[in-house]
Short mmCIF file of C-alpha atoms in Angstrom, two decimals:
data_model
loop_
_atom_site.label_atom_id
_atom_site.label_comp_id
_atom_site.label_asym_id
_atom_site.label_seq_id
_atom_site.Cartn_x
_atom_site.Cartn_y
_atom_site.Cartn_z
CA UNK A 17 -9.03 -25.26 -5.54
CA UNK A 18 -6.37 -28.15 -5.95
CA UNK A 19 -2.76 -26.63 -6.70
CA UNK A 20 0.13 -28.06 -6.35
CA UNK A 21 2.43 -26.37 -4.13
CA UNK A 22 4.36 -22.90 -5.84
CA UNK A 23 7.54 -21.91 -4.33
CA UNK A 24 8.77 -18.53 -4.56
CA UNK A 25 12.50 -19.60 -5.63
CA UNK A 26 13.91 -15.86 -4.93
CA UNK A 27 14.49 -13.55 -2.03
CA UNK A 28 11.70 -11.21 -3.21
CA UNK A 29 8.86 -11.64 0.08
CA UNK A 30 5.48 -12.16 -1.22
CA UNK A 31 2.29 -11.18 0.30
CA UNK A 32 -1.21 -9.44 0.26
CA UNK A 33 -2.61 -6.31 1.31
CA UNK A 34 -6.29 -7.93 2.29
CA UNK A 35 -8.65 -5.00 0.88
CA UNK A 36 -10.76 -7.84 -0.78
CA UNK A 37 -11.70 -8.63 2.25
CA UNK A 38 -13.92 -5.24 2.50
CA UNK A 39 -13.20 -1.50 4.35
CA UNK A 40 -16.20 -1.94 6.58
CA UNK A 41 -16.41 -5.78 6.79
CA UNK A 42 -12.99 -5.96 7.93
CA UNK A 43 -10.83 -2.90 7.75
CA UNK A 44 -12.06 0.21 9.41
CA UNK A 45 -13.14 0.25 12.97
CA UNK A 46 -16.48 1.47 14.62
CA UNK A 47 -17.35 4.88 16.12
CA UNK A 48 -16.00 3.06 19.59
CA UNK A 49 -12.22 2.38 17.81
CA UNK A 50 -13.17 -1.55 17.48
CA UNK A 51 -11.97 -3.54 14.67
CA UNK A 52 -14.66 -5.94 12.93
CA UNK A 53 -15.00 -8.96 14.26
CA UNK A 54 -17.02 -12.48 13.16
CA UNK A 55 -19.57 -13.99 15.21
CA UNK A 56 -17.54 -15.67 17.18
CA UNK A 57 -14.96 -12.56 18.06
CA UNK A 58 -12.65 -13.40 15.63
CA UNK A 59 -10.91 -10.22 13.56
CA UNK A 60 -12.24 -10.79 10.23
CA UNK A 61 -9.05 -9.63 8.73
CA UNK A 62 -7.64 -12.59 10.45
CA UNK A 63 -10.19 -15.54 9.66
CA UNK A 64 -9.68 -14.08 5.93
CA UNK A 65 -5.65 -14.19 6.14
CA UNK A 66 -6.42 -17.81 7.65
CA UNK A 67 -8.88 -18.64 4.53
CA UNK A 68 -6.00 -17.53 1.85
CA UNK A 69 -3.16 -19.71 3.58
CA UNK A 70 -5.52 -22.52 3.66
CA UNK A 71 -6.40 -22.24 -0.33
CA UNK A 72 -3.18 -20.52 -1.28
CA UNK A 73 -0.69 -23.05 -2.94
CA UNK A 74 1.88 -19.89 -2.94
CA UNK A 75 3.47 -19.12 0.49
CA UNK A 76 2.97 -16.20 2.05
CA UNK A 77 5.52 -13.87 3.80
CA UNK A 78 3.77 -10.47 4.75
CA UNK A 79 0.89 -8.79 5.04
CA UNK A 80 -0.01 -4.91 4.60
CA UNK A 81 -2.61 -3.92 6.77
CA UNK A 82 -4.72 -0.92 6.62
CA UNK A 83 -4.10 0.82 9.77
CA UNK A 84 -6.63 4.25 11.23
CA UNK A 85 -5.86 6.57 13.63
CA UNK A 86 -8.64 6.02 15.63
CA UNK A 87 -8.31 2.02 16.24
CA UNK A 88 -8.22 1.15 20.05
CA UNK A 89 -4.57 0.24 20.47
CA UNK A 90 -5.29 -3.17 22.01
CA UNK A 91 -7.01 -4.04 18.95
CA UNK A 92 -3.81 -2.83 16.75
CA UNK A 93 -1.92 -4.95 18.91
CA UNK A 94 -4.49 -8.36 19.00
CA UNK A 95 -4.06 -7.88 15.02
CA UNK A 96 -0.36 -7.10 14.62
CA UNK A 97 0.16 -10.33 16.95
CA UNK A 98 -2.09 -12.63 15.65
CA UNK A 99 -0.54 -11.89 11.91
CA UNK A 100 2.92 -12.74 13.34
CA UNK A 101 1.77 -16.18 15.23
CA UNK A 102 0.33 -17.13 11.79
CA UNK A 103 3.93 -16.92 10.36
CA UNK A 104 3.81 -13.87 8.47
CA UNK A 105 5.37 -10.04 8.79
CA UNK A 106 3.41 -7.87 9.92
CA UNK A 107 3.36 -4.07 8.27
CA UNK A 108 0.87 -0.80 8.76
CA UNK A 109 -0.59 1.06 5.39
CA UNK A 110 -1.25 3.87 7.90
CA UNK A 111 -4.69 6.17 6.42
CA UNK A 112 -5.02 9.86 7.43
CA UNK A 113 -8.46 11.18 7.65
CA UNK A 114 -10.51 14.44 7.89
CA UNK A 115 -7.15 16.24 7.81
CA UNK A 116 -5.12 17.63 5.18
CA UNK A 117 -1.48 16.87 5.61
CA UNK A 118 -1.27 19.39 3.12
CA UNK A 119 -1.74 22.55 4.85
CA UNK A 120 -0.54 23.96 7.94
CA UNK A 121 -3.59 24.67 8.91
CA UNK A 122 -3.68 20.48 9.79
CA UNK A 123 0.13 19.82 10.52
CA UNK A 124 -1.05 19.20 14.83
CA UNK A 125 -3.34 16.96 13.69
CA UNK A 126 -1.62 14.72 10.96
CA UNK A 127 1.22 14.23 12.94
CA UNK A 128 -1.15 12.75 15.43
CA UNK A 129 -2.93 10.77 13.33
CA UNK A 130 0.34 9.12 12.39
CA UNK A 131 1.69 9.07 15.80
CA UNK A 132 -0.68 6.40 17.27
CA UNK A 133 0.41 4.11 14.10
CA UNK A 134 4.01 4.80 13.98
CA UNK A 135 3.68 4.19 18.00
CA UNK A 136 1.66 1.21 17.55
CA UNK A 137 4.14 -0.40 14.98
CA UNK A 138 7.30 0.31 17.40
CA UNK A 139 5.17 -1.19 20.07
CA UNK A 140 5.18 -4.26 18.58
CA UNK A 141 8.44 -4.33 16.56
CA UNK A 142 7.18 -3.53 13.33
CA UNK A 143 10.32 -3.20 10.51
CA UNK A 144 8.52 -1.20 7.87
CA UNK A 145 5.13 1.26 7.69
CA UNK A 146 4.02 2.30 4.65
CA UNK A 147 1.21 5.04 3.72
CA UNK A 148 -0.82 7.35 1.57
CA UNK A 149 -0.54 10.27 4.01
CA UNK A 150 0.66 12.81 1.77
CA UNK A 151 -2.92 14.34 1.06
CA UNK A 152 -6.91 13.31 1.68
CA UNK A 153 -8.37 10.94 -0.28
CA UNK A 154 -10.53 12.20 -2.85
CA UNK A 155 -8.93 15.67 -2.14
CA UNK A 156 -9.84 17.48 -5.61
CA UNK A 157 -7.75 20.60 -4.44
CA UNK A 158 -5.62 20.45 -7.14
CA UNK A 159 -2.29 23.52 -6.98
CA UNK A 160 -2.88 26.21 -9.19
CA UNK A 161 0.79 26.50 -9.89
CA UNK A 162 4.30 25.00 -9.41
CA UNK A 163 4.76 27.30 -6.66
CA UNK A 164 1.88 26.21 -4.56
CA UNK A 165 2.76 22.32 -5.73
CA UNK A 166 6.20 23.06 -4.53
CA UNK A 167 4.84 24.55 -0.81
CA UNK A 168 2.72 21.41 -0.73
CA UNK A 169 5.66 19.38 -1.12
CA UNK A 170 7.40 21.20 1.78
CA UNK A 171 4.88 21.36 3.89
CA UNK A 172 4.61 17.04 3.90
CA UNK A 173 8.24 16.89 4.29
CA UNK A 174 7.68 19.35 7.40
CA UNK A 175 4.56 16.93 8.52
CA UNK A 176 6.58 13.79 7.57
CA UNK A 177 9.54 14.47 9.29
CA UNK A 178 8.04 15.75 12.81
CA UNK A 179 6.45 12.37 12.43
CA UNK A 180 9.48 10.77 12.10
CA UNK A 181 11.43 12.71 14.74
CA UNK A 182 8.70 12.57 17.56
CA UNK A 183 8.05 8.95 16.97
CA UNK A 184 11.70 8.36 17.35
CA UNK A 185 11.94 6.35 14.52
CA UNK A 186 15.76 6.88 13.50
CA UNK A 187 16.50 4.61 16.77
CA UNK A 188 13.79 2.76 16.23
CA UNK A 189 12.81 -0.85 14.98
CA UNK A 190 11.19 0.46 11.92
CA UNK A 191 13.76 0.38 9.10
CA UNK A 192 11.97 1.57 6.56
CA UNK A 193 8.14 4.29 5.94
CA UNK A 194 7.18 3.99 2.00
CA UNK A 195 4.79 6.23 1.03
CA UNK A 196 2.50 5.62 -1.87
CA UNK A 197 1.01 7.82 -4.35
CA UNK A 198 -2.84 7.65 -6.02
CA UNK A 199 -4.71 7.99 -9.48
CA UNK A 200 -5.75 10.73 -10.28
CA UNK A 201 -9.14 11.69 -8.74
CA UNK A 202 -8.00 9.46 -5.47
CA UNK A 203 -5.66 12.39 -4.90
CA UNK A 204 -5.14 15.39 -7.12
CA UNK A 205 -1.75 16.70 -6.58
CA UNK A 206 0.99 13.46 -5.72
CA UNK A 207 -0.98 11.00 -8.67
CA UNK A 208 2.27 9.95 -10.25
CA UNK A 209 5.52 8.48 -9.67
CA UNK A 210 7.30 11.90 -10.48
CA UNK A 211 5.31 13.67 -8.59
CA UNK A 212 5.64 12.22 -5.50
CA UNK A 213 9.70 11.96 -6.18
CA UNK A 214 10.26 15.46 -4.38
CA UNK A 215 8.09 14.74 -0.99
CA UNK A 216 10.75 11.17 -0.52
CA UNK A 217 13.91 12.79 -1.93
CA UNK A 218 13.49 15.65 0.56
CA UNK A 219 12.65 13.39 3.18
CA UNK A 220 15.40 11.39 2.93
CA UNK A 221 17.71 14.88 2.89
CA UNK A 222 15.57 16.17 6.02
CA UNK A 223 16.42 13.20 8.18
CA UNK A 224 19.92 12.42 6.93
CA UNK A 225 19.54 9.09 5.36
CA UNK A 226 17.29 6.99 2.99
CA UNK A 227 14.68 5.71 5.10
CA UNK A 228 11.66 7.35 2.60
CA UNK A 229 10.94 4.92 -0.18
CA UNK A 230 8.14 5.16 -3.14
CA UNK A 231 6.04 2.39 -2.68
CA UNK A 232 5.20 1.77 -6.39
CA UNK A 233 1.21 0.46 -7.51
CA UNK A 234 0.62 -0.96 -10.53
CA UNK A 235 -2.63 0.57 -10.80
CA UNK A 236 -2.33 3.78 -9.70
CA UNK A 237 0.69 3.89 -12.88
CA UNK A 238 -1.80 2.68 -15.65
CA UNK A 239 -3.95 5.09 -14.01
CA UNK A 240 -1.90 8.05 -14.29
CA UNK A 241 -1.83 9.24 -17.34
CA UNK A 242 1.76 8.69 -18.15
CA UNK A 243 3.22 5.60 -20.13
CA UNK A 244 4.88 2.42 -19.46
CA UNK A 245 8.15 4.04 -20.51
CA UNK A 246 7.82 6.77 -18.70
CA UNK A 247 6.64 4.70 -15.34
CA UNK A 248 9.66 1.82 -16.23
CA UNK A 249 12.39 4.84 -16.25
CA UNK A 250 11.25 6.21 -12.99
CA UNK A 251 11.30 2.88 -11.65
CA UNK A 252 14.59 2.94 -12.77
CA UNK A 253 15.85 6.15 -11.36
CA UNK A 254 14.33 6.15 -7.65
CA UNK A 255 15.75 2.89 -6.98
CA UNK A 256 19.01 4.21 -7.93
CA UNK A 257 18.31 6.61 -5.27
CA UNK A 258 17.96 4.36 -2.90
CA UNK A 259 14.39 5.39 -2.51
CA UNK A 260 12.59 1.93 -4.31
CA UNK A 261 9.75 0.47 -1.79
CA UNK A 262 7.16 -2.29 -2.16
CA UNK A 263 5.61 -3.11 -5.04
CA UNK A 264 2.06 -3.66 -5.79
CA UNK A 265 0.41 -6.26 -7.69
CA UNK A 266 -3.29 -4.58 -9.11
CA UNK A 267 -4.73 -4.07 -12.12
CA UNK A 268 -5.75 -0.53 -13.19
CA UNK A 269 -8.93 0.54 -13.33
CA UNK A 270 -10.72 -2.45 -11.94
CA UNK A 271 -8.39 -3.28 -9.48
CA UNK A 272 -9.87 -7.02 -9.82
CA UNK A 273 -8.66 -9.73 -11.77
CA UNK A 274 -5.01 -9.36 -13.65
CA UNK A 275 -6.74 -10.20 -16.42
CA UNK A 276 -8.39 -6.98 -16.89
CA UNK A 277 -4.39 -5.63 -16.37
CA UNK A 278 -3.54 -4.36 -19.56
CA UNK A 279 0.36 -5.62 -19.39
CA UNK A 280 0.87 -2.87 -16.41
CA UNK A 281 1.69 -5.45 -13.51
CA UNK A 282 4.36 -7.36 -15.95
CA UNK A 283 5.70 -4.23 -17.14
CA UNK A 284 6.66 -2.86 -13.98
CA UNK A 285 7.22 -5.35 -12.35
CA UNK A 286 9.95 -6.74 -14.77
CA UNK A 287 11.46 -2.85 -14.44
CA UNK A 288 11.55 -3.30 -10.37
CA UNK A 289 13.02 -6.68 -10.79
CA UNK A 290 16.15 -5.31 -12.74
CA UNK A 291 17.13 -2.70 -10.75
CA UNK A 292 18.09 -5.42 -7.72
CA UNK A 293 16.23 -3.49 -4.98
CA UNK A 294 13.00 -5.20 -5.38
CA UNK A 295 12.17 -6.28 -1.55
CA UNK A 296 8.39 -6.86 -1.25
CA UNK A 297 5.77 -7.40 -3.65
CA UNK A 298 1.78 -7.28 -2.58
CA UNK A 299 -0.96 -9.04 -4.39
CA UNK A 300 -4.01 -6.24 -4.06
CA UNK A 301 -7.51 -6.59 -5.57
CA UNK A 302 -10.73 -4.60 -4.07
CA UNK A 303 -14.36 -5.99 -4.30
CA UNK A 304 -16.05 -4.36 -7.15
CA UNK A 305 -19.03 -3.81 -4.88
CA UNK A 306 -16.95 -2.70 -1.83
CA UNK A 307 -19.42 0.10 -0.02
CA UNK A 308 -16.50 2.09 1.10
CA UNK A 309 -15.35 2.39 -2.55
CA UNK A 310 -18.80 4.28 -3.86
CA UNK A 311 -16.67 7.33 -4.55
CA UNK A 312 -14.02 5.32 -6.68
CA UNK A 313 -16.93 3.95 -8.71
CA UNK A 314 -18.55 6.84 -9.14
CA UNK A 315 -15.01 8.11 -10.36
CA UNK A 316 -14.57 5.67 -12.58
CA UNK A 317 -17.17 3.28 -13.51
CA UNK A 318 -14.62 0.40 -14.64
CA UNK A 319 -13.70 -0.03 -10.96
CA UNK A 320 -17.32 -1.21 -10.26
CA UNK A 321 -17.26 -4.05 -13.01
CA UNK A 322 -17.35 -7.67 -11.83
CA UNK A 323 -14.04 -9.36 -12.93
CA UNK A 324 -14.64 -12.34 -10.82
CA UNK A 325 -15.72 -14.82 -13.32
CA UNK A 326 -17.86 -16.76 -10.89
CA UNK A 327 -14.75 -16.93 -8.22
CA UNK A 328 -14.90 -15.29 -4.87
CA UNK A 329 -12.42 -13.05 -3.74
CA UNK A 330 -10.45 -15.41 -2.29
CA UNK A 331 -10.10 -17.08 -5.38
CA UNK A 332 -9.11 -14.03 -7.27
CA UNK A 333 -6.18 -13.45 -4.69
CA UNK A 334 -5.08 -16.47 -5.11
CA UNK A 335 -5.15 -16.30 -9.12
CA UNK A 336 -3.08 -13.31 -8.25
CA UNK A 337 -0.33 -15.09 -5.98
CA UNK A 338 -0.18 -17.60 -8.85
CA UNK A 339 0.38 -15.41 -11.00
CA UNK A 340 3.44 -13.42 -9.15
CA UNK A 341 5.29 -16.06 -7.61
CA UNK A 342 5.40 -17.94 -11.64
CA UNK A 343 6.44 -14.03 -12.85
CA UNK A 344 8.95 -13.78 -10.21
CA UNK A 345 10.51 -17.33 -10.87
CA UNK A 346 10.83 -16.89 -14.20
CA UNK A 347 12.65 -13.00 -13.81
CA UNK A 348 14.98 -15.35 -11.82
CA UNK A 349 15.20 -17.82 -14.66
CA UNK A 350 15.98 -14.92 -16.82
CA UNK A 351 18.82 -13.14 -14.72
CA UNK A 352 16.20 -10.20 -14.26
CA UNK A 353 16.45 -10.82 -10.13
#
């Protein structure tokens, strides 16, 4: 690709979370804690980062890694490290697995689990974690009631905030934990935006200031089954909370190329933009034939369709940067940032 060079004329920081690279090409370690590496003992999640700044006419600011209990710490650290000497801010999407943070039955061992990452980013003075830690992935446990939804709720804000307190976070370097929600299907209880507004709220009462945010997906919105209205007033109303976290660039359904977006990532992103508290915005695509992501497809077929046109990933990524940093510009333009 020849671009001329794009540059990102706001304060919004712009960057990927690099699932195109692959879960078990580049993401998830081995049964021995180990990262994947290249043949030459590079991190692949690294020679990938490397391969978008190189094609990339967009700069990059930050990266959003996907971060598992079980990684050997000095491969957290060799990662974290690396990111940073490239240039770029560093931040965990810390994954919680074969528990359910949902039941009390699993509280020991989800606090654990997010231990080692909330130790590993204060290790190496990491200023925001983010996760989807507030049930298992594909969980189809779904609450019977509003009074089970509501002990669910409490018993993350229990789980969340041990984290928070054992990790020693309010004197800590990390500023700021957003929490994400997923489709429906992904997760079966926290799948939308007002949903999930209870777990941060009372996490943000529990420790006594806002450090909880909603990390808002495009995709996970157009996959939730309630309207761009709906999703654009929310928006709206947990950033006047204070509670407004990243933002995430992906396209529903396919989660490939923002062509196959439906007006979601435009939508919302205009309706983070005017509410001033916009701070980070991810471009995130997945590979249509990701292994990992058999359950998703089997889901919902549309996520295994090939949107790449011929293009790599890459490629798509960088189609996706492009088109951010030109939407972001031109909310700028418009007095929307």
């Amino acid at each position: 690709m020849n671009h001329m060079p794009i540059i990102n004329n706001t304060s919004v920081k712009l960057g990927v979370v690099p699932t195109h690279l692959g879960f078990i090409d580049a993401l998830v370690p081995d049964e021995n804690g180990r990262l994947p590496r290249n043949a030459s003992g590079e991190l692949v999640v690294i020679v990938g980062v490397k391969d978008l700044l190189a094609q990339s006419p967009v700069s990059l600011d930050a990266i959003q890694i996907s971060a598992f209990g079980s990684t050997q710490p000095e491969d957290t650290d060799e990662l974290i490290t690396l990111i940073r000497d490239l240039g770029l801010e560093p931040q965990l999407v810390m994954m919680v697995g074969e528990v359910d943070p949902m039941s009390a039955d699993d509280e020991d061992a989800t606090v654990a689990q997010l231990l080692v990452n909330l130790q590993a980013a204060i290790r190496n003075g990491v200023t925001q974690v983010n996760s989807t830690s507030v049930e298992a992935w594909m969980n189809e446990d779904q609450a019977k009631s509003q009074e089970e939804f509501n002990a669910r709720v409490a018993q993350n804000i229990r789980v969340h905030a041990r984290a928070y307190r054992e990790a020693g976070l309010a004197d800590s370097c990390i500023k700021h934990w957003d929490v994400e929600f997923l489709r429906p299907g992904e997760f079966a209880n926290f799948t939308t935006l007002e949903k999930i507004r209870p777990v941060i709220s009372g996490l943000n009462a529990e420790v006594g200031r806002s450090f909880f945010r909603t990390l808002v997906d495009a995709a996970h919105c157009g996959d939730s089954g309630m309207s761009v209205p709906e999703n654009e007033s929310l928006i709206a109303a947990i950033a006047a909370e204070g509670e407004l976290g990243s933002f995430h660039c992906s396209a529903k359904t396919t989660r490939g190329c923002f062509s196959t977006d439906d007006g979601w990532i435009g939508s919302l992103l205009a309706a983070a933009a005017r509410t001033e508290k916009l701070t980070h915005v991810f471009v995130e695509l997945f590979r249509h034939d990701d292994p990992a992501l058999q359950p998703l497809r089997d889901l919902d077929p549309g996520h295994g369709v090939d949107t790449s046109g011929g293009r790599d990933y890459a490629e798509l990524v960088v189609d996706g940067l492009i088109d951010t940093v030109r939407r972001l510009n031109n909310f700028k333009m418009r007095g929307l940032l």
